[in-house]
Short mmCIF file of C-alpha atoms and ligand atoms in Angstrom, two decimals:
data_model
loop_
_atom_site.label_atom_id
_atom_site.label_comp_id
_atom_site.label_asym_id
_atom_site.label_seq_id
_atom_site.Cartn_x
_atom_site.Cartn_y
_atom_site.Cartn_z
CA UNK T 1 172.67 112.11 26.65
CA UNK T 2 176.13 112.61 25.46
CA UNK T 3 177.00 109.31 24.08
CA UNK T 4 174.85 108.57 21.07
CA UNK T 5 176.56 105.30 20.32
CA UNK T 6 173.91 102.83 21.66
CA UNK T 7 171.05 104.89 20.28
CA UNK T 8 172.71 104.80 16.93
CA UNK T 9 173.23 101.04 17.05
CA UNK T 10 169.66 100.54 18.22
CA UNK T 11 168.24 102.47 15.22
CA UNK T 12 170.48 101.01 12.79
CA UNK T 13 169.48 97.48 13.86
CA UNK T 14 165.78 98.39 13.54
CA UNK T 15 166.39 99.76 10.00
CA UNK T 16 168.08 96.71 8.82
CA UNK T 17 165.50 94.51 10.62
CA UNK T 18 162.73 95.98 8.45
CA UNK T 19 161.73 93.62 5.67
CA UNK T 20 159.23 95.65 3.61
CA UNK T 21 158.43 99.08 2.65
CA UNK T 22 155.74 99.50 5.28
CA UNK T 23 158.10 98.38 8.15
CA UNK T 24 160.70 100.95 6.88
CA UNK T 25 158.22 103.78 7.05
CA UNK T 26 157.27 102.69 10.59
CA UNK T 27 160.84 102.97 11.70
CA UNK T 28 161.43 106.44 9.86
CA UNK T 29 158.40 107.89 11.72
CA UNK T 30 159.60 106.32 15.06
CA UNK T 31 163.01 107.90 14.64
CA UNK T 32 162.70 111.00 12.52
CA UNK T 33 158.87 111.69 12.41
CA UNK T 34 157.68 114.90 14.24
CA UNK T 35 157.21 112.90 17.53
CA UNK T 36 160.22 110.54 16.68
CA UNK T 37 162.90 109.83 19.25
CA UNK T 38 165.68 111.76 17.39
CA UNK T 39 163.40 114.76 16.73
CA UNK T 40 162.34 114.92 20.34
CA UNK T 41 165.88 114.89 21.38
CA UNK T 42 166.70 117.76 18.99
CA UNK T 43 163.93 119.80 20.58
CA UNK T 44 165.67 119.34 23.97
CA UNK T 45 168.62 121.17 22.71
CA UNK T 46 166.97 124.40 23.53
CA UNK T 47 167.29 123.67 27.22
CA UNK T 48 171.08 123.24 27.19
CA UNK T 49 174.02 125.40 27.50
CA UNK T 50 175.57 126.90 24.41
CA UNK T 51 178.69 124.61 24.75
CA UNK T 52 176.39 121.45 25.11
CA UNK T 53 174.22 122.48 22.16
CA UNK T 54 177.30 122.82 20.07
CA UNK T 55 178.64 119.23 20.59
CA UNK T 56 175.49 117.42 21.13
CA UNK T 57 173.60 119.44 18.36
CA UNK T 58 176.30 118.40 15.69
CA UNK T 59 176.27 114.64 16.89
CA UNK T 60 172.46 114.75 16.70
CA UNK T 61 172.59 116.24 13.23
CA UNK T 62 175.02 113.61 12.06
CA UNK T 63 172.95 111.02 13.61
CA UNK T 64 169.75 112.22 12.06
CA UNK T 65 171.46 112.45 8.51
CA UNK T 66 173.12 108.84 8.92
CA UNK T 67 169.70 107.29 9.95
CA UNK T 68 168.07 109.16 7.02
CA UNK T 69 170.62 107.84 4.58
CA UNK T 70 170.37 104.24 6.11
CA UNK T 71 166.47 104.31 5.75
CA UNK T 72 166.71 105.31 2.18
CA UNK T 73 169.42 102.81 1.30
CA UNK T 74 167.40 100.02 2.95
CA UNK T 75 164.21 101.18 1.18
CA UNK T 76 166.10 100.90 -2.09
CA UNK T 77 167.44 97.47 -1.69
CA UNK T 78 164.08 96.21 -0.48
CA UNK T 79 162.44 97.55 -3.64
CA UNK T 80 165.38 95.93 -5.54
CA UNK T 81 164.94 92.67 -4.03
CA UNK T 82 161.12 92.91 -4.71
CA UNK T 83 161.82 93.55 -8.31
CA UNK T 84 164.29 90.77 -8.57
CA UNK T 85 161.76 88.35 -7.13
CA UNK T 86 159.08 89.45 -9.66
CA UNK T 87 161.46 89.21 -12.61
CA UNK T 88 162.50 85.75 -11.54
CA UNK T 89 158.76 84.71 -11.17
CA UNK T 90 157.74 86.24 -14.49
CA UNK T 91 160.82 84.90 -16.36
CA UNK T 92 160.26 83.86 -19.91
CA UNK T 93 162.80 82.14 -22.22
CA UNK T 94 161.90 83.45 -25.74
CA UNK T 95 164.40 81.09 -27.25
CA UNK T 96 162.38 78.10 -26.19
CA UNK T 97 160.87 76.26 -29.31
CA UNK T 98 157.15 76.65 -30.08
CA UNK T 99 154.67 74.47 -28.36
CA UNK T 100 154.49 70.91 -29.94
CA UNK T 101 151.39 70.26 -32.05
CA UNK T 102 148.87 68.42 -29.87
CA UNK T 103 149.30 64.59 -30.19
CA UNK T 104 145.65 63.79 -30.84
CA UNK T 105 143.77 64.59 -34.01
CA UNK T 106 139.94 64.78 -34.92
CA UNK T 107 138.94 61.50 -36.84
CA UNK T 108 137.71 62.40 -40.40
CA UNK T 109 134.29 60.92 -39.58
CA UNK T 110 133.93 63.41 -36.75
CA UNK T 111 135.15 66.32 -38.71
CA UNK T 112 132.75 65.49 -41.76
CA UNK T 113 129.82 65.02 -39.30
CA UNK T 114 130.64 68.44 -37.87
CA UNK T 115 130.77 69.84 -41.38
CA UNK T 116 127.53 68.23 -42.48
CA UNK T 117 125.92 69.59 -39.33
CA UNK T 118 127.17 73.05 -39.80
CA UNK T 119 125.77 73.29 -43.36
CA UNK T 120 122.56 71.92 -42.46
CA UNK T 121 122.33 74.12 -39.36
CA UNK T 122 122.78 76.99 -41.79
CA UNK T 123 119.70 75.91 -43.65
CA UNK T 124 117.67 75.55 -40.38
CA UNK T 125 117.92 71.89 -39.62
CA UNK T 126 118.35 70.90 -36.02
CA UNK T 127 120.07 67.56 -34.92
CA UNK T 128 118.00 64.68 -33.77
CA UNK T 129 119.29 61.42 -32.40
CA UNK T 130 118.08 57.95 -31.56
CA UNK T 131 119.32 54.68 -30.10
CA UNK T 132 121.53 52.35 -32.02
CA UNK T 133 119.92 49.21 -30.58
CA UNK T 134 116.56 49.73 -32.07
CA UNK T 135 113.15 47.86 -31.96
CA UNK T 136 112.17 46.27 -35.24
CA UNK T 137 109.12 48.36 -35.16
CA UNK T 138 111.15 51.62 -35.56
CA UNK T 139 113.78 50.16 -37.97
CA UNK T 140 111.36 48.55 -40.20
CA UNK T 141 107.49 48.38 -39.63
CA UNK T 142 107.01 52.27 -39.01
CA UNK T 143 109.15 52.74 -42.25
CA UNK T 144 106.56 50.61 -44.15
CA UNK T 145 108.89 47.74 -44.31
CA UNK T 146 106.56 44.76 -43.54
CA UNK T 147 107.95 41.58 -41.97
CA UNK T 148 107.94 39.72 -45.31
CA UNK T 149 109.56 42.59 -47.16
CA UNK T 150 112.69 41.58 -48.99
CA UNK T 151 114.44 44.76 -47.61
CA UNK T 152 114.60 42.92 -44.23
CA UNK T 153 116.97 40.48 -45.87
CA UNK T 154 118.81 43.07 -48.12
CA UNK T 155 119.74 44.98 -45.05
CA UNK T 156 121.87 42.02 -43.70
CA UNK T 157 120.44 42.83 -40.17
CA UNK T 158 122.21 42.17 -36.84
CA UNK T 159 119.62 40.67 -34.41
CA UNK T 160 120.11 41.08 -30.65
CA UNK T 161 119.63 37.93 -28.61
CA UNK T 162 116.44 37.07 -26.79
CA UNK T 163 116.19 34.63 -23.98
CA UNK T 164 115.03 31.18 -25.03
CA UNK T 165 111.19 31.21 -24.78
CA UNK T 166 110.86 35.06 -25.23
CA UNK T 167 108.98 35.16 -28.55
CA UNK T 168 108.82 38.82 -28.89
CA UNK T 169 110.47 40.21 -32.03
CA UNK T 170 114.22 40.79 -31.41
CA UNK T 171 115.78 44.15 -31.20
CA UNK T 172 118.22 44.90 -34.03
CA UNK T 173 121.34 47.08 -34.49
CA UNK T 174 119.72 49.75 -36.68
CA UNK T 175 120.48 49.26 -40.17
CA UNK T 176 120.01 52.93 -41.18
CA UNK T 177 119.33 56.20 -39.55
CA UNK T 178 115.67 56.25 -40.96
CA UNK T 179 114.20 55.17 -37.63
CA UNK T 180 115.25 58.53 -36.33
CA UNK T 181 112.74 60.14 -38.56
CA UNK T 182 109.90 58.45 -36.73
CA UNK T 183 111.21 59.16 -33.42
CA UNK T 184 111.92 62.87 -34.38
CA UNK T 185 108.20 63.12 -35.86
CA UNK T 186 106.57 61.67 -32.59
CA UNK T 187 108.70 63.96 -30.47
CA UNK T 188 108.33 67.15 -32.25
CA UNK T 189 105.38 66.90 -34.61
CA UNK T 190 105.07 69.02 -37.79
CA UNK T 191 106.54 71.26 -39.07
CA UNK T 192 109.82 69.74 -38.59
CA UNK T 193 113.42 70.04 -40.12
CA UNK T 194 116.00 67.66 -38.72
CA UNK T 195 119.21 65.86 -39.66
CA UNK T 196 120.08 62.61 -37.83
CA UNK T 197 123.80 61.65 -37.97
CA UNK T 198 124.76 58.40 -36.41
CA UNK T 199 126.22 54.91 -36.58
CA UNK T 200 124.36 52.08 -38.43
CA UNK T 201 125.13 48.41 -38.64
CA UNK T 202 125.12 45.89 -41.52
CA UNK T 203 126.65 42.51 -42.01
CA UNK T 204 128.86 43.35 -44.81
CA UNK T 205 132.81 43.71 -45.16
CA UNK T 206 134.77 44.60 -48.19
CA UNK T 207 136.91 47.73 -49.34
CA UNK T 208 133.95 49.81 -49.54
CA UNK T 209 131.82 48.16 -46.69
CA UNK T 210 132.20 47.77 -43.03
CA UNK T 211 129.82 46.12 -40.42
CA UNK T 212 129.47 49.54 -38.78
CA UNK T 213 129.27 52.67 -40.79
CA UNK T 214 127.74 56.28 -40.45
CA UNK T 215 124.70 57.80 -42.12
CA UNK T 216 123.18 61.17 -41.89
CA UNK T 217 119.37 61.32 -42.30
CA UNK T 218 117.52 64.31 -43.37
CA UNK T 219 113.77 65.26 -42.77
CA UNK T 220 111.75 68.15 -43.72
CA UNK T 221 108.07 68.27 -43.31
CA UNK T 222 105.74 71.20 -43.90
CA UNK T 223 102.50 72.11 -45.65
CA UNK T 224 103.78 72.23 -49.14
CA UNK T 225 107.27 70.75 -49.38
CA UNK T 226 107.93 69.40 -52.72
CA UNK T 227 110.58 67.39 -54.63
CA UNK T 228 112.09 70.61 -56.05
CA UNK T 229 113.00 71.67 -52.50
CA UNK T 230 114.58 68.46 -51.86
CA UNK T 231 116.76 68.92 -55.11
CA UNK T 232 117.68 72.46 -54.18
CA UNK T 233 118.67 71.44 -50.38
CA UNK T 234 120.88 68.56 -51.75
CA UNK T 235 122.63 70.71 -54.55
CA UNK T 236 123.06 73.52 -52.00
CA UNK T 237 124.56 70.98 -49.60
CA UNK T 238 126.97 69.35 -52.07
CA UNK T 239 128.39 72.83 -53.24
CA UNK T 240 129.00 73.72 -49.75
CA UNK T 241 130.28 70.55 -48.49
CA UNK T 242 132.66 69.70 -51.51
CA UNK T 243 133.54 73.44 -51.54
CA UNK T 244 133.35 73.64 -55.43
CA UNK T 245 131.41 76.35 -57.31
CA UNK T 246 129.45 73.98 -59.45
CA UNK T 247 128.01 70.58 -58.75
CA UNK T 248 125.88 68.60 -60.86
CA UNK T 249 123.34 65.94 -59.23
CA UNK T 250 121.64 63.41 -61.24
CA UNK T 251 118.24 62.16 -59.77
CA UNK T 252 117.57 58.44 -60.66
CA UNK T 253 114.20 56.96 -59.96
CA UNK T 254 114.44 54.26 -57.42
CA UNK T 255 112.50 52.62 -54.82
CA UNK T 256 112.37 52.70 -50.93
CA UNK T 257 109.37 51.42 -49.03
CA UNK T 258 109.44 54.62 -46.89
CA UNK T 259 109.47 57.26 -49.67
CA UNK T 260 107.11 57.81 -52.71
CA UNK T 261 108.46 58.68 -55.33
CA UNK T 262 112.04 57.83 -54.40
CA UNK T 263 115.36 58.88 -56.00
CA UNK T 264 118.95 57.87 -55.84
CA UNK T 265 121.24 60.74 -56.35
CA UNK T 266 124.47 60.64 -58.18
CA UNK T 267 127.20 63.41 -58.25
CA UNK T 268 129.15 64.20 -61.36
CA UNK T 269 132.84 63.48 -61.04
CA UNK T 270 136.07 62.79 -62.81
CA UNK T 271 138.38 59.81 -62.19
CA UNK T 272 140.96 60.48 -64.81
CA UNK T 273 144.54 60.51 -63.72
CA UNK T 274 143.54 58.33 -60.69
CA UNK T 275 142.56 61.46 -58.80
CA UNK T 276 138.78 62.12 -58.11
CA UNK T 277 137.36 65.57 -59.03
CA UNK T 278 133.86 66.67 -58.00
CA UNK T 279 131.77 68.65 -60.37
CA UNK T 280 133.32 67.89 -63.69
CA UNK T 281 133.98 64.83 -65.79
CA UNK T 282 132.11 61.95 -67.31
CA UNK T 283 131.49 59.75 -64.34
CA UNK T 284 128.65 59.64 -61.78
CA UNK T 285 128.95 58.46 -58.12
CA UNK T 286 126.01 57.46 -55.93
CA UNK T 287 125.97 59.46 -52.84
CA UNK T 288 122.33 59.09 -51.27
CA UNK T 289 118.98 57.88 -51.25
CA UNK T 290 115.81 60.28 -50.98
CA UNK T 291 112.29 60.95 -51.68
CA UNK T 292 108.83 62.38 -50.62
CA UNK T 293 108.08 60.63 -47.14
CA UNK T 294 105.44 57.97 -47.73
CA UNK T 295 102.11 58.84 -46.17
CA UNK T 296 102.20 55.59 -44.12
CA UNK T 297 105.58 56.79 -42.48
CA UNK T 298 104.00 60.09 -41.59
CA UNK T 299 101.18 58.43 -39.93
CA UNK T 300 103.54 56.04 -38.02
CA UNK T 301 105.28 59.30 -36.82
CA UNK T 302 101.86 60.71 -35.61
CA UNK T 303 101.56 63.25 -38.48
CA UNK T 304 98.52 63.71 -40.54
CA UNK T 305 99.47 62.92 -44.17
CA UNK T 306 96.43 65.10 -45.46
CA UNK T 307 97.94 68.05 -43.60
CA UNK T 308 101.52 67.52 -44.11
CA UNK T 309 104.21 66.46 -46.62
CA UNK T 310 107.97 66.50 -47.15
CA UNK T 311 111.08 64.88 -48.16
CA UNK T 312 113.84 62.63 -46.42
CA UNK T 313 117.22 61.60 -47.45
CA UNK T 314 119.99 59.14 -46.14
CA UNK T 315 123.59 59.85 -46.94
CA UNK T 316 126.94 57.86 -46.17
CA UNK T 317 128.90 59.81 -44.06
CA UNK T 318 131.88 57.58 -44.53
CA UNK T 319 131.41 57.57 -48.32
CA UNK T 320 131.37 61.54 -48.57
CA UNK T 321 134.34 61.68 -46.19
CA UNK T 322 136.35 59.35 -48.60
CA UNK T 323 135.31 61.42 -51.57
CA UNK T 324 136.13 64.79 -50.30
CA UNK T 325 139.38 63.92 -48.53
CA UNK T 326 140.61 61.15 -51.09
CA UNK T 327 140.59 58.36 -48.59
CA UNK T 328 140.75 55.19 -50.66
CA UNK T 329 139.79 52.40 -48.20
CA UNK T 330 136.75 52.64 -45.95
CA UNK T 331 138.21 49.74 -43.54
CA UNK T 332 141.04 52.10 -42.66
CA UNK T 333 138.51 54.34 -40.84
CA UNK T 334 138.05 51.86 -38.16
CA UNK T 335 141.62 50.33 -37.66
CA UNK T 336 142.77 53.06 -35.25
CA UNK T 337 146.27 52.93 -37.02
CA UNK T 338 148.02 56.09 -35.43
CA UNK T 339 150.10 56.74 -38.80
CA UNK T 340 146.65 56.94 -40.70
CA UNK T 341 145.03 59.13 -37.92
CA UNK T 342 147.93 61.43 -38.06
CA UNK T 343 147.76 61.67 -41.80
CA UNK T 344 144.04 62.07 -42.16
CA UNK T 345 143.10 63.62 -38.90
CA UNK T 346 142.22 67.08 -38.12
CA UNK T 347 143.64 69.50 -35.67
CA UNK T 348 141.45 70.00 -32.62
CA UNK T 349 141.04 73.74 -33.16
CA UNK T 350 139.55 73.37 -36.63
CA UNK T 351 135.85 73.69 -35.96
CA UNK T 352 134.12 73.90 -39.31
CA UNK T 353 131.58 76.63 -39.90
CA UNK T 354 129.94 77.70 -43.08
CA UNK T 355 131.10 81.09 -42.60
CA UNK T 356 134.64 80.49 -41.41
CA UNK T 357 135.47 77.80 -43.87
CA UNK T 358 134.65 74.06 -43.49
CA UNK T 359 137.97 72.56 -44.07
CA UNK T 360 141.47 74.23 -43.94
N1 LIG U 1 117.54 54.49 -45.32
C1 LIG U 1 118.06 54.61 -46.67
C2 LIG U 1 119.25 53.63 -46.70
O1 LIG U 1 119.86 53.29 -45.76
C3 LIG U 1 118.32 55.82 -47.25
C4 LIG U 1 117.12 56.72 -47.39
C5 LIG U 1 116.75 57.54 -46.43
C6 LIG U 1 116.36 56.71 -48.47
C7 LIG U 1 115.74 58.36 -46.44
C8 LIG U 1 115.34 57.47 -48.65
C9 LIG U 1 115.00 58.40 -47.72
O2 LIG U 1 119.70 53.23 -47.84
#
């Protein structure tokens, strides 16, 4: 019991071998705790002679103090190491440049479709959809366009191929979004309030026409919907969409087989200085076709025209996108030119809403 050197070495080794705070605490209890080895040895001092007590007592006291200091030092260094590791893991270089702008942009057509949807959603219109490859019944007959009707030629329709000998009428690429009116009425009945945005196809190509373009159809059917409500709805839409306080619309009597009466709608605008301004000036620009839904069309949609009536309109999405964002050539919309997309595209986070602002 007089040589404490091996004991000392053994405990110092255990202290240095501990690798976390819990292990340190375990070693501390085993050495210096109430029932720890060193404490028990100190208790044995009572059974010794005064001389022994003096030498061994002092040695034990020194050993206890040394081990206690070693335990504290080891604990501190472990805590330091843990902090270092955490700092290294959570390290942040505040001098790095900001995040680069995402590479992709939202196409103006997608953006404008979202804007239109947000505005009409605010007025209680839901979104309805239909197929782009459509039967000629939905695209024409149900809309009161008889087989011999000149509108079939005017639409420059793309017809789908049929196997030789198959004499059923061919499917078509829909020439307008109006067939979705019929599908929506069949699906939902009356009353109904929907818009139908989507792709349409006509054989046509110049600066303001492409063989594929986009329309949004509107349909509102109820007991007593009138032309006045059509006018209010469209004015309200244009004010919100073009983000100007005042817009002026001109309703021109027109003809569509599926509406009676029918009106084409022009918006007042100004071209002076080569820049287009909506809401002022001496020019008019046609933006949509509209009218009161023809009784035959209601019937084709399964709705009783003696009980229900309403309005419909069809608007060119590409056209209003060009007007709002000053895009001069329609064909560029579909050329996938990255420079064009970066210039006219929208940031992915810019979700349009009526309350939060449509475009920023
Ligand atoms: N379908 C018509 C077109 O493509 C637009 C329209 C829709 C007109 C609804 C009146 C009512 O030109």
